[in-house]
């Protein structure tokens, strides 16, 4: 069996929290009078909260102190967490849950590899707390994607080496992180067409085909 485990990014792969990230950052940007749109928001996918703020501040003409930046990031997170509070089990797409259950039934280990410090709260909202075999997130890393740390930690938690794991991502930064760590990757959305993923997917369910084709070939 080529892939014994699948490591999933969370935001934009398992659930669509990316829209809440956008809404929260948009409120901060509007308050500061900074131009911010969905295209700029795409650059925030996979990168940490503070790095996201730095990208938004590229269009700001004033210089902020580290304290001011931390206060802005904290304010954004408060808005974001409030939006997350509205989420429930129904925000977990049926296709995602069915695919996860099928992979699990086939004996594949499942893990999360997310830059978010809110990952465990999101999993709880979705009814997925205790579902994954391992959760590696923003609370156990010091370097964000495209650094491979979050995926290497997930593999370590699973006691697997990177060649045995497949990474699923919606962000180019995440695909680059997988590559840097020696993982094969399956991309969704922008990550599917960035030319760097091992496999491109049209939808989450395509994962079953990828995993099964690689099982029979080994
Ligand atoms: C990633 C998102 O999953 O988590 C990024 O794609 C986000 O957009 C990052 O900046 C950090 O999230 P959080 O929840 O710790 O602010
Ligand atoms: Mg993502």
JSON list of C-alpha atoms and ligand atoms in Angstrom, two decimals:
[
{"chain": "A", "resi": 1, "resn": "UNK", "atom": "CA", "xyz": [0.00, 0.00, 0.00]},
{"chain": "A", "resi": 2, "resn": "UNK", "atom": "CA", "xyz": [1.63, 3.26, -1.12]},
{"chain": "A", "resi": 3, "resn": "UNK", "atom": "CA", "xyz": [-0.33, 5.65, 1.08]},
{"chain": "A", "resi": 4, "resn": "UNK", "atom": "CA", "xyz": [-0.92, 4.45, 4.61]},
{"chain": "A", "resi": 5, "resn": "UNK", "atom": "CA", "xyz": [-2.09, 7.84, 5.81]},
{"chain": "A", "resi": 6, "resn": "UNK", "atom": "CA", "xyz": [-3.70, 11.01, 4.47]},
{"chain": "A", "resi": 7, "resn": "UNK", "atom": "CA", "xyz": [-2.92, 14.39, 6.05]},
{"chain": "A", "resi": 8, "resn": "UNK", "atom": "CA", "xyz": [-5.59, 17.02, 5.43]},
{"chain": "A", "resi": 9, "resn": "UNK", "atom": "CA", "xyz": [-5.31, 20.76, 5.51]},
{"chain": "A", "resi": 10, "resn": "UNK", "atom": "CA", "xyz": [-8.41, 22.07, 7.34]},
{"chain": "A", "resi": 11, "resn": "UNK", "atom": "CA", "xyz": [-9.47, 25.56, 6.13]},
{"chain": "A", "resi": 12, "resn": "UNK", "atom": "CA", "xyz": [-10.68, 25.24, 2.52]},
{"chain": "A", "resi": 13, "resn": "UNK", "atom": "CA", "xyz": [-10.33, 21.43, 2.41]},
{"chain": "A", "resi": 14, "resn": "UNK", "atom": "CA", "xyz": [-12.45, 19.88, 5.18]},
{"chain": "A", "resi": 15, "resn": "UNK", "atom": "CA", "xyz": [-14.61, 22.99, 5.64]},
{"chain": "A", "resi": 16, "resn": "UNK", "atom": "CA", "xyz": [-15.12, 26.44, 4.19]},
{"chain": "A", "resi": 17, "resn": "UNK", "atom": "CA", "xyz": [-13.83, 28.59, 7.02]},
{"chain": "A", "resi": 18, "resn": "UNK", "atom": "CA", "xyz": [-11.90, 30.61, 4.41]},
{"chain": "A", "resi": 19, "resn": "UNK", "atom": "CA", "xyz": [-15.02, 32.78, 3.95]},
{"chain": "A", "resi": 20, "resn": "UNK", "atom": "CA", "xyz": [-14.96, 33.64, 7.69]},
{"chain": "A", "resi": 21, "resn": "UNK", "atom": "CA", "xyz": [-11.23, 34.47, 7.53]},
{"chain": "A", "resi": 22, "resn": "UNK", "atom": "CA", "xyz": [-12.06, 36.80, 4.65]},
{"chain": "A", "resi": 23, "resn": "UNK", "atom": "CA", "xyz": [-14.98, 38.49, 6.45]},
{"chain": "A", "resi": 24, "resn": "UNK", "atom": "CA", "xyz": [-12.92, 39.06, 9.61]},
{"chain": "A", "resi": 25, "resn": "UNK", "atom": "CA", "xyz": [-9.86, 40.43, 7.78]},
{"chain": "A", "resi": 26, "resn": "UNK", "atom": "CA", "xyz": [-12.13, 42.60, 5.62]},
{"chain": "A", "resi": 27, "resn": "UNK", "atom": "CA", "xyz": [-13.52, 44.29, 8.75]},
{"chain": "A", "resi": 28, "resn": "UNK", "atom": "CA", "xyz": [-9.99, 45.04, 9.98]},
{"chain": "A", "resi": 29, "resn": "UNK", "atom": "CA", "xyz": [-8.86, 46.28, 6.55]},
{"chain": "A", "resi": 30, "resn": "UNK", "atom": "CA", "xyz": [-11.96, 48.50, 6.16]},
{"chain": "A", "resi": 31, "resn": "UNK", "atom": "CA", "xyz": [-11.37, 50.01, 9.59]},
{"chain": "A", "resi": 32, "resn": "UNK", "atom": "CA", "xyz": [-7.81, 50.95, 8.60]},
{"chain": "A", "resi": 33, "resn": "UNK", "atom": "CA", "xyz": [-8.91, 52.12, 5.13]},
{"chain": "A", "resi": 34, "resn": "UNK", "atom": "CA", "xyz": [-6.82, 49.44, 3.37]},
{"chain": "A", "resi": 35, "resn": "UNK", "atom": "CA", "xyz": [-7.95, 47.97, 0.05]},
{"chain": "A", "resi": 36, "resn": "UNK", "atom": "CA", "xyz": [-8.64, 44.23, 0.43]},
{"chain": "A", "resi": 37, "resn": "UNK", "atom": "CA", "xyz": [-10.41, 41.84, -1.90]},
{"chain": "A", "resi": 38, "resn": "UNK", "atom": "CA", "xyz": [-10.90, 38.08, -2.46]},
{"chain": "A", "resi": 39, "resn": "UNK", "atom": "CA", "xyz": [-7.84, 37.93, -4.72]},
{"chain": "A", "resi": 40, "resn": "UNK", "atom": "CA", "xyz": [-5.59, 39.28, -1.97]},
{"chain": "A", "resi": 41, "resn": "UNK", "atom": "CA", "xyz": [-7.38, 36.94, 0.43]},
{"chain": "A", "resi": 42, "resn": "UNK", "atom": "CA", "xyz": [-6.22, 33.97, -1.67]},
{"chain": "A", "resi": 43, "resn": "UNK", "atom": "CA", "xyz": [-2.64, 34.84, -0.74]},
{"chain": "A", "resi": 44, "resn": "UNK", "atom": "CA", "xyz": [-3.55, 34.32, 2.94]},
{"chain": "A", "resi": 45, "resn": "UNK", "atom": "CA", "xyz": [-4.44, 30.65, 2.42]},
{"chain": "A", "resi": 46, "resn": "UNK", "atom": "CA", "xyz": [-2.17, 28.42, 4.47]},
{"chain": "A", "resi": 47, "resn": "UNK", "atom": "CA", "xyz": [-0.08, 31.23, 5.94]},
{"chain": "A", "resi": 48, "resn": "UNK", "atom": "CA", "xyz": [-0.11, 32.15, 9.63]},
{"chain": "A", "resi": 49, "resn": "UNK", "atom": "CA", "xyz": [-2.25, 34.85, 11.23]},
{"chain": "A", "resi": 50, "resn": "UNK", "atom": "CA", "xyz": [0.66, 37.31, 11.63]},
{"chain": "A", "resi": 51, "resn": "UNK", "atom": "CA", "xyz": [1.93, 36.67, 8.09]},
{"chain": "A", "resi": 52, "resn": "UNK", "atom": "CA", "xyz": [-1.61, 37.23, 6.80]},
{"chain": "A", "resi": 53, "resn": "UNK", "atom": "CA", "xyz": [-1.66, 40.61, 8.56]},
{"chain": "A", "resi": 54, "resn": "UNK", "atom": "CA", "xyz": [1.69, 41.54, 6.98]},
{"chain": "A", "resi": 55, "resn": "UNK", "atom": "CA", "xyz": [0.24, 40.79, 3.51]},
{"chain": "A", "resi": 56, "resn": "UNK", "atom": "CA", "xyz": [-2.75, 43.06, 4.24]},
{"chain": "A", "resi": 57, "resn": "UNK", "atom": "CA", "xyz": [-0.45, 45.81, 5.55]},
{"chain": "A", "resi": 58, "resn": "UNK", "atom": "CA", "xyz": [1.51, 45.85, 2.26]},
{"chain": "A", "resi": 59, "resn": "UNK", "atom": "CA", "xyz": [-1.13, 48.37, 1.14]},
{"chain": "A", "resi": 60, "resn": "UNK", "atom": "CA", "xyz": [-0.93, 50.50, 4.30]},
{"chain": "A", "resi": 61, "resn": "UNK", "atom": "CA", "xyz": [1.13, 53.66, 4.28]},
{"chain": "A", "resi": 62, "resn": "UNK", "atom": "CA", "xyz": [1.68, 53.92, 8.04]},
{"chain": "A", "resi": 63, "resn": "UNK", "atom": "CA", "xyz": [4.25, 51.96, 10.03]},
{"chain": "A", "resi": 64, "resn": "UNK", "atom": "CA", "xyz": [2.82, 49.99, 12.95]},
{"chain": "A", "resi": 65, "resn": "UNK", "atom": "CA", "xyz": [4.63, 48.81, 16.07]},
{"chain": "A", "resi": 66, "resn": "UNK", "atom": "CA", "xyz": [4.72, 45.09, 16.93]},
{"chain": "A", "resi": 67, "resn": "UNK", "atom": "CA", "xyz": [2.22, 45.76, 19.76]},
{"chain": "A", "resi": 68, "resn": "UNK", "atom": "CA", "xyz": [-0.21, 47.42, 17.34]},
{"chain": "A", "resi": 69, "resn": "UNK", "atom": "CA", "xyz": [0.11, 44.50, 14.94]},
{"chain": "A", "resi": 70, "resn": "UNK", "atom": "CA", "xyz": [-0.50, 41.97, 17.69]},
{"chain": "A", "resi": 71, "resn": "UNK", "atom": "CA", "xyz": [-3.58, 43.93, 18.78]},
{"chain": "A", "resi": 72, "resn": "UNK", "atom": "CA", "xyz": [-4.94, 43.91, 15.21]},
{"chain": "A", "resi": 73, "resn": "UNK", "atom": "CA", "xyz": [-4.32, 40.15, 14.84]},
{"chain": "A", "resi": 74, "resn": "UNK", "atom": "CA", "xyz": [-6.07, 39.55, 18.15]},
{"chain": "A", "resi": 75, "resn": "UNK", "atom": "CA", "xyz": [-9.01, 41.69, 17.09]},
{"chain": "A", "resi": 76, "resn": "UNK", "atom": "CA", "xyz": [-9.33, 39.80, 13.81]},
{"chain": "A", "resi": 77, "resn": "UNK", "atom": "CA", "xyz": [-9.22, 36.51, 15.67]},
{"chain": "A", "resi": 78, "resn": "UNK", "atom": "CA", "xyz": [-12.00, 37.60, 18.04]},
{"chain": "A", "resi": 79, "resn": "UNK", "atom": "CA", "xyz": [-14.26, 38.40, 15.07]},
{"chain": "A", "resi": 80, "resn": "UNK", "atom": "CA", "xyz": [-13.26, 35.15, 13.35]},
{"chain": "A", "resi": 81, "resn": "UNK", "atom": "CA", "xyz": [-13.91, 32.98, 16.44]},
{"chain": "A", "resi": 82, "resn": "UNK", "atom": "CA", "xyz": [-17.33, 34.59, 16.84]},
{"chain": "A", "resi": 83, "resn": "UNK", "atom": "CA", "xyz": [-18.14, 33.67, 13.23]},
{"chain": "A", "resi": 84, "resn": "UNK", "atom": "CA", "xyz": [-16.88, 30.11, 13.86]},
{"chain": "A", "resi": 85, "resn": "UNK", "atom": "CA", "xyz": [-19.34, 29.90, 16.75]},
{"chain": "A", "resi": 86, "resn": "UNK", "atom": "CA", "xyz": [-22.14, 29.89, 14.16]},
{"chain": "A", "resi": 87, "resn": "UNK", "atom": "CA", "xyz": [-20.77, 26.70, 12.60]},
{"chain": "A", "resi": 88, "resn": "UNK", "atom": "CA", "xyz": [-22.18, 23.28, 13.35]},
{"chain": "A", "resi": 89, "resn": "UNK", "atom": "CA", "xyz": [-22.18, 19.68, 12.07]},
{"chain": "A", "resi": 90, "resn": "UNK", "atom": "CA", "xyz": [-24.15, 20.75, 9.02]},
{"chain": "A", "resi": 91, "resn": "UNK", "atom": "CA", "xyz": [-21.18, 22.78, 7.80]},
{"chain": "A", "resi": 92, "resn": "UNK", "atom": "CA", "xyz": [-19.28, 19.55, 7.22]},
{"chain": "A", "resi": 93, "resn": "UNK", "atom": "CA", "xyz": [-19.99, 18.67, 3.56]},
{"chain": "A", "resi": 94, "resn": "UNK", "atom": "CA", "xyz": [-21.54, 15.20, 3.12]},
{"chain": "A", "resi": 95, "resn": "UNK", "atom": "CA", "xyz": [-18.97, 14.33, 0.43]},
{"chain": "A", "resi": 96, "resn": "UNK", "atom": "CA", "xyz": [-16.14, 15.09, 2.86]},
{"chain": "A", "resi": 97, "resn": "UNK", "atom": "CA", "xyz": [-17.57, 12.95, 5.68]},
{"chain": "A", "resi": 98, "resn": "UNK", "atom": "CA", "xyz": [-18.38, 10.03, 3.35]},
{"chain": "A", "resi": 99, "resn": "UNK", "atom": "CA", "xyz": [-14.90, 10.11, 1.82]},
{"chain": "A", "resi": 100, "resn": "UNK", "atom": "CA", "xyz": [-13.22, 10.25, 5.24]},
{"chain": "A", "resi": 101, "resn": "UNK", "atom": "CA", "xyz": [-15.33, 7.33, 6.47]},
{"chain": "A", "resi": 102, "resn": "UNK", "atom": "CA", "xyz": [-14.52, 5.26, 3.37]},
{"chain": "A", "resi": 103, "resn": "UNK", "atom": "CA", "xyz": [-10.77, 5.92, 3.70]},
{"chain": "A", "resi": 104, "resn": "UNK", "atom": "CA", "xyz": [-10.94, 4.95, 7.35]},
{"chain": "A", "resi": 105, "resn": "UNK", "atom": "CA", "xyz": [-12.82, 1.73, 6.47]},
{"chain": "A", "resi": 106, "resn": "UNK", "atom": "CA", "xyz": [-10.00, 0.91, 4.04]},
{"chain": "A", "resi": 107, "resn": "UNK", "atom": "CA", "xyz": [-7.50, 1.09, 6.90]},
{"chain": "A", "resi": 108, "resn": "UNK", "atom": "CA", "xyz": [-5.98, 4.47, 6.00]},
{"chain": "A", "resi": 109, "resn": "UNK", "atom": "CA", "xyz": [-4.91, 6.67, 8.91]},
{"chain": "A", "resi": 110, "resn": "UNK", "atom": "CA", "xyz": [-6.27, 10.21, 8.89]},
{"chain": "A", "resi": 111, "resn": "UNK", "atom": "CA", "xyz": [-4.63, 13.36, 10.23]},
{"chain": "A", "resi": 112, "resn": "UNK", "atom": "CA", "xyz": [-4.98, 17.14, 10.16]},
{"chain": "A", "resi": 113, "resn": "UNK", "atom": "CA", "xyz": [-2.08, 19.41, 9.12]},
{"chain": "A", "resi": 114, "resn": "UNK", "atom": "CA", "xyz": [-3.30, 22.99, 9.55]},
{"chain": "A", "resi": 115, "resn": "UNK", "atom": "CA", "xyz": [-1.54, 26.32, 10.25]},
{"chain": "A", "resi": 116, "resn": "UNK", "atom": "CA", "xyz": [-4.54, 27.40, 12.33]},
{"chain": "A", "resi": 117, "resn": "UNK", "atom": "CA", "xyz": [-4.45, 27.86, 16.09]},
{"chain": "A", "resi": 118, "resn": "UNK", "atom": "CA", "xyz": [-8.25, 27.42, 15.99]},
{"chain": "A", "resi": 119, "resn": "UNK", "atom": "CA", "xyz": [-8.13, 23.96, 14.37]},
{"chain": "A", "resi": 120, "resn": "UNK", "atom": "CA", "xyz": [-9.31, 22.00, 17.42]},
{"chain": "A", "resi": 121, "resn": "UNK", "atom": "CA", "xyz": [-12.21, 24.42, 18.01]},
{"chain": "A", "resi": 122, "resn": "UNK", "atom": "CA", "xyz": [-13.27, 24.10, 14.33]},
{"chain": "A", "resi": 123, "resn": "UNK", "atom": "CA", "xyz": [-13.11, 20.28, 14.52]},
{"chain": "A", "resi": 124, "resn": "UNK", "atom": "CA", "xyz": [-15.29, 20.43, 17.62]},
{"chain": "A", "resi": 125, "resn": "UNK", "atom": "CA", "xyz": [-17.86, 22.65, 15.86]},
{"chain": "A", "resi": 126, "resn": "UNK", "atom": "CA", "xyz": [-17.97, 20.17, 12.97]},
{"chain": "A", "resi": 127, "resn": "UNK", "atom": "CA", "xyz": [-18.44, 17.20, 15.30]},
{"chain": "A", "resi": 128, "resn": "UNK", "atom": "CA", "xyz": [-15.00, 15.87, 14.35]},
{"chain": "A", "resi": 129, "resn": "UNK", "atom": "CA", "xyz": [-13.25, 16.14, 17.70]},
{"chain": "A", "resi": 130, "resn": "UNK", "atom": "CA", "xyz": [-11.59, 12.76, 18.41]},
{"chain": "A", "resi": 131, "resn": "UNK", "atom": "CA", "xyz": [-12.19, 11.69, 14.78]},
{"chain": "A", "resi": 132, "resn": "UNK", "atom": "CA", "xyz": [-8.64, 12.06, 13.44]},
{"chain": "A", "resi": 133, "resn": "UNK", "atom": "CA", "xyz": [-5.72, 9.83, 14.40]},
{"chain": "A", "resi": 134, "resn": "UNK", "atom": "CA", "xyz": [-3.53, 12.93, 14.82]},
{"chain": "A", "resi": 135, "resn": "UNK", "atom": "CA", "xyz": [-3.93, 16.71, 14.75]},
{"chain": "A", "resi": 136, "resn": "UNK", "atom": "CA", "xyz": [-0.94, 18.90, 13.91]},
{"chain": "A", "resi": 137, "resn": "UNK", "atom": "CA", "xyz": [-1.85, 22.59, 13.92]},
{"chain": "A", "resi": 138, "resn": "UNK", "atom": "CA", "xyz": [-0.75, 26.16, 14.56]},
{"chain": "A", "resi": 139, "resn": "UNK", "atom": "CA", "xyz": [-0.24, 25.38, 18.25]},
{"chain": "A", "resi": 140, "resn": "UNK", "atom": "CA", "xyz": [2.60, 22.90, 17.68]},
{"chain": "A", "resi": 141, "resn": "UNK", "atom": "CA", "xyz": [4.66, 24.63, 14.98]},
{"chain": "A", "resi": 142, "resn": "UNK", "atom": "CA", "xyz": [7.03, 27.57, 14.82]},
{"chain": "A", "resi": 143, "resn": "UNK", "atom": "CA", "xyz": [7.14, 27.89, 11.00]},
{"chain": "A", "resi": 144, "resn": "UNK", "atom": "CA", "xyz": [4.06, 28.19, 8.80]},
{"chain": "A", "resi": 145, "resn": "UNK", "atom": "CA", "xyz": [3.52, 26.72, 5.28]},
{"chain": "A", "resi": 146, "resn": "UNK", "atom": "CA", "xyz": [5.35, 26.67, 2.83]},
{"chain": "A", "resi": 147, "resn": "UNK", "atom": "CA", "xyz": [7.65, 25.30, 5.53]},
{"chain": "A", "resi": 148, "resn": "UNK", "atom": "CA", "xyz": [6.92, 21.55, 5.88]},
{"chain": "A", "resi": 149, "resn": "UNK", "atom": "CA", "xyz": [6.95, 21.56, 9.72]},
{"chain": "A", "resi": 150, "resn": "UNK", "atom": "CA", "xyz": [3.19, 21.10, 10.22]},
{"chain": "A", "resi": 151, "resn": "UNK", "atom": "CA", "xyz": [3.07, 18.04, 7.91]},
{"chain": "A", "resi": 152, "resn": "UNK", "atom": "CA", "xyz": [6.31, 16.54, 9.26]},
{"chain": "A", "resi": 153, "resn": "UNK", "atom": "CA", "xyz": [4.83, 16.80, 12.77]},
{"chain": "A", "resi": 154, "resn": "UNK", "atom": "CA", "xyz": [1.59, 15.14, 11.60]},
{"chain": "A", "resi": 155, "resn": "UNK", "atom": "CA", "xyz": [3.60, 12.25, 10.08]},
{"chain": "A", "resi": 156, "resn": "UNK", "atom": "CA", "xyz": [5.61, 11.99, 13.29]},
{"chain": "A", "resi": 157, "resn": "UNK", "atom": "CA", "xyz": [2.41, 11.86, 15.39]},
{"chain": "A", "resi": 158, "resn": "UNK", "atom": "CA", "xyz": [1.22, 8.99, 13.13]},
{"chain": "A", "resi": 159, "resn": "UNK", "atom": "CA", "xyz": [4.63, 7.22, 13.28]},
{"chain": "A", "resi": 160, "resn": "UNK", "atom": "CA", "xyz": [4.80, 7.29, 9.46]},
{"chain": "A", "resi": 161, "resn": "UNK", "atom": "CA", "xyz": [7.44, 8.62, 7.11]},
{"chain": "A", "resi": 162, "resn": "UNK", "atom": "CA", "xyz": [6.49, 11.25, 4.51]},
{"chain": "A", "resi": 163, "resn": "UNK", "atom": "CA", "xyz": [6.64, 8.77, 1.59]},
{"chain": "A", "resi": 164, "resn": "UNK", "atom": "CA", "xyz": [3.80, 6.80, 3.22]},
{"chain": "A", "resi": 165, "resn": "UNK", "atom": "CA", "xyz": [1.52, 9.86, 3.53]},
{"chain": "A", "resi": 166, "resn": "UNK", "atom": "CA", "xyz": [-0.52, 11.87, 1.04]},
{"chain": "A", "resi": 167, "resn": "UNK", "atom": "CA", "xyz": [-1.17, 15.57, 1.79]},
{"chain": "A", "resi": 168, "resn": "UNK", "atom": "CA", "xyz": [-4.45, 17.21, 0.70]},
{"chain": "A", "resi": 169, "resn": "UNK", "atom": "CA", "xyz": [-4.37, 21.00, 0.20]},
{"chain": "A", "resi": 170, "resn": "UNK", "atom": "CA", "xyz": [-6.26, 23.93, -1.32]},
{"chain": "A", "resi": 171, "resn": "UNK", "atom": "CA", "xyz": [-3.31, 26.36, -1.16]},
{"chain": "A", "resi": 172, "resn": "UNK", "atom": "CA", "xyz": [-0.16, 26.56, -3.24]},
{"chain": "A", "resi": 173, "resn": "UNK", "atom": "CA", "xyz": [1.78, 27.34, -0.02]},
{"chain": "A", "resi": 174, "resn": "UNK", "atom": "CA", "xyz": [0.53, 24.00, 1.33]},
{"chain": "A", "resi": 175, "resn": "UNK", "atom": "CA", "xyz": [1.51, 22.07, -1.80]},
{"chain": "A", "resi": 176, "resn": "UNK", "atom": "CA", "xyz": [5.00, 23.62, -1.62]},
{"chain": "A", "resi": 177, "resn": "UNK", "atom": "CA", "xyz": [5.17, 22.63, 2.07]},
{"chain": "A", "resi": 178, "resn": "UNK", "atom": "CA", "xyz": [4.26, 19.04, 1.17]},
{"chain": "A", "resi": 179, "resn": "UNK", "atom": "CA", "xyz": [6.92, 18.95, -1.55]},
{"chain": "A", "resi": 180, "resn": "UNK", "atom": "CA", "xyz": [9.56, 20.40, 0.76]},
{"chain": "A", "resi": 181, "resn": "UNK", "atom": "CA", "xyz": [8.79, 17.67, 3.31]},
{"chain": "A", "resi": 182, "resn": "UNK", "atom": "CA", "xyz": [8.98, 14.83, 0.77]},
{"chain": "A", "resi": 183, "resn": "UNK", "atom": "CA", "xyz": [5.21, 14.18, 0.65]},
{"chain": "A", "resi": 184, "resn": "UNK", "atom": "CA", "xyz": [3.06, 13.51, -2.40]},
{"chain": "A", "resi": 185, "resn": "UNK", "atom": "CA", "xyz": [0.15, 15.95, -2.58]},
{"chain": "A", "resi": 186, "resn": "UNK", "atom": "CA", "xyz": [-3.39, 16.19, -3.93]},
{"chain": "A", "resi": 187, "resn": "UNK", "atom": "CA", "xyz": [-4.61, 19.70, -4.73]},
{"chain": "A", "resi": 188, "resn": "UNK", "atom": "CA", "xyz": [-8.12, 21.17, -4.72]},
{"chain": "A", "resi": 189, "resn": "UNK", "atom": "CA", "xyz": [-9.10, 24.46, -6.37]},
{"chain": "A", "resi": 190, "resn": "UNK", "atom": "CA", "xyz": [-6.13, 26.77, -6.93]},
{"chain": "A", "resi": 191, "resn": "UNK", "atom": "CA", "xyz": [-3.78, 24.07, -5.59]},
{"chain": "A", "resi": 192, "resn": "UNK", "atom": "CA", "xyz": [-5.01, 21.64, -8.28]},
{"chain": "A", "resi": 193, "resn": "UNK", "atom": "CA", "xyz": [-3.94, 23.95, -11.10]},
{"chain": "A", "resi": 194, "resn": "UNK", "atom": "CA", "xyz": [-0.76, 25.48, -9.68]},
{"chain": "A", "resi": 195, "resn": "UNK", "atom": "CA", "xyz": [1.34, 22.86, -11.46]},
{"chain": "A", "resi": 196, "resn": "UNK", "atom": "CA", "xyz": [3.12, 21.73, -8.28]},
{"chain": "A", "resi": 197, "resn": "UNK", "atom": "CA", "xyz": [0.72, 19.09, -6.89]},
{"chain": "A", "resi": 198, "resn": "UNK", "atom": "CA", "xyz": [1.28, 15.35, -7.51]},
{"chain": "A", "resi": 199, "resn": "UNK", "atom": "CA", "xyz": [-2.45, 15.00, -8.29]},
{"chain": "A", "resi": 200, "resn": "UNK", "atom": "CA", "xyz": [-5.13, 17.54, -9.17]},
{"chain": "A", "resi": 201, "resn": "UNK", "atom": "CA", "xyz": [-8.69, 16.95, -7.93]},
{"chain": "A", "resi": 202, "resn": "UNK", "atom": "CA", "xyz": [-12.03, 18.34, -9.11]},
{"chain": "A", "resi": 203, "resn": "UNK", "atom": "CA", "xyz": [-13.70, 17.41, -5.85]},
{"chain": "A", "resi": 204, "resn": "UNK", "atom": "CA", "xyz": [-12.92, 15.88, -2.46]},
{"chain": "A", "resi": 205, "resn": "UNK", "atom": "CA", "xyz": [-14.30, 12.46, -3.43]},
{"chain": "A", "resi": 206, "resn": "UNK", "atom": "CA", "xyz": [-11.56, 12.07, -6.09]},
{"chain": "A", "resi": 207, "resn": "UNK", "atom": "CA", "xyz": [-9.30, 11.14, -3.21]},
{"chain": "A", "resi": 208, "resn": "UNK", "atom": "CA", "xyz": [-10.71, 7.61, -3.09]},
{"chain": "A", "resi": 209, "resn": "UNK", "atom": "CA", "xyz": [-9.63, 7.00, -6.67]},
{"chain": "A", "resi": 210, "resn": "UNK", "atom": "CA", "xyz": [-6.14, 8.37, -6.05]},
{"chain": "A", "resi": 211, "resn": "UNK", "atom": "CA", "xyz": [-5.60, 6.27, -2.94]},
{"chain": "A", "resi": 212, "resn": "UNK", "atom": "CA", "xyz": [-7.08, 3.11, -4.48]},
{"chain": "A", "resi": 213, "resn": "UNK", "atom": "CA", "xyz": [-5.19, 3.36, -7.77]},
{"chain": "A", "resi": 214, "resn": "UNK", "atom": "CA", "xyz": [-1.96, 3.68, -5.86]},
{"chain": "A", "resi": 215, "resn": "UNK", "atom": "CA", "xyz": [-2.86, 0.75, -3.63]},
{"chain": "A", "resi": 216, "resn": "UNK", "atom": "CA", "xyz": [-3.45, -1.70, -6.45]},
{"chain": "A", "resi": 217, "resn": "UNK", "atom": "CA", "xyz": [-0.28, -0.53, -8.24]},
{"chain": "A", "resi": 218, "resn": "UNK", "atom": "CA", "xyz": [1.98, -1.46, -5.35]},
{"chain": "B", "resi": 1, "resn": "LIG", "atom": "C1", "xyz": [-4.83, 28.55, 7.72]},
{"chain": "B", "resi": 1, "resn": "LIG", "atom": "C2", "xyz": [-5.59, 29.51, 6.82]},
{"chain": "B", "resi": 1, "resn": "LIG", "atom": "O1", "xyz": [-5.47, 27.32, 7.75]},
{"chain": "B", "resi": 1, "resn": "LIG", "atom": "O2", "xyz": [-4.75, 29.07, 9.05]},
{"chain": "B", "resi": 1, "resn": "LIG", "atom": "C3", "xyz": [-4.93, 30.88, 6.88]},
{"chain": "B", "resi": 1, "resn": "LIG", "atom": "O3", "xyz": [-5.60, 29.03, 5.50]},
{"chain": "B", "resi": 1, "resn": "LIG", "atom": "C4", "xyz": [-4.85, 31.36, 8.33]},
{"chain": "B", "resi": 1, "resn": "LIG", "atom": "O4", "xyz": [-5.66, 31.79, 6.09]},
{"chain": "B", "resi": 1, "resn": "LIG", "atom": "C5", "xyz": [-4.11, 30.33, 9.16]},
{"chain": "B", "resi": 1, "resn": "LIG", "atom": "O5", "xyz": [-4.18, 32.62, 8.39]},
{"chain": "B", "resi": 1, "resn": "LIG", "atom": "C6", "xyz": [-4.02, 30.72, 10.64]},
{"chain": "B", "resi": 1, "resn": "LIG", "atom": "O6", "xyz": [-5.31, 30.64, 11.20]},
{"chain": "B", "resi": 1, "resn": "LIG", "atom": "P1", "xyz": [-5.70, 31.07, 12.67]},
{"chain": "B", "resi": 1, "resn": "LIG", "atom": "O7", "xyz": [-7.03, 30.41, 12.89]},
{"chain": "B", "resi": 1, "resn": "LIG", "atom": "O8", "xyz": [-4.65, 30.55, 13.60]},
{"chain": "B", "resi": 1, "resn": "LIG", "atom": "O9", "xyz": [-5.77, 32.55, 12.69]},
{"chain": "B", "resi": 2, "resn": "LIG", "atom": "MG1", "xyz": [-6.35, 25.71, 3.28]}
]
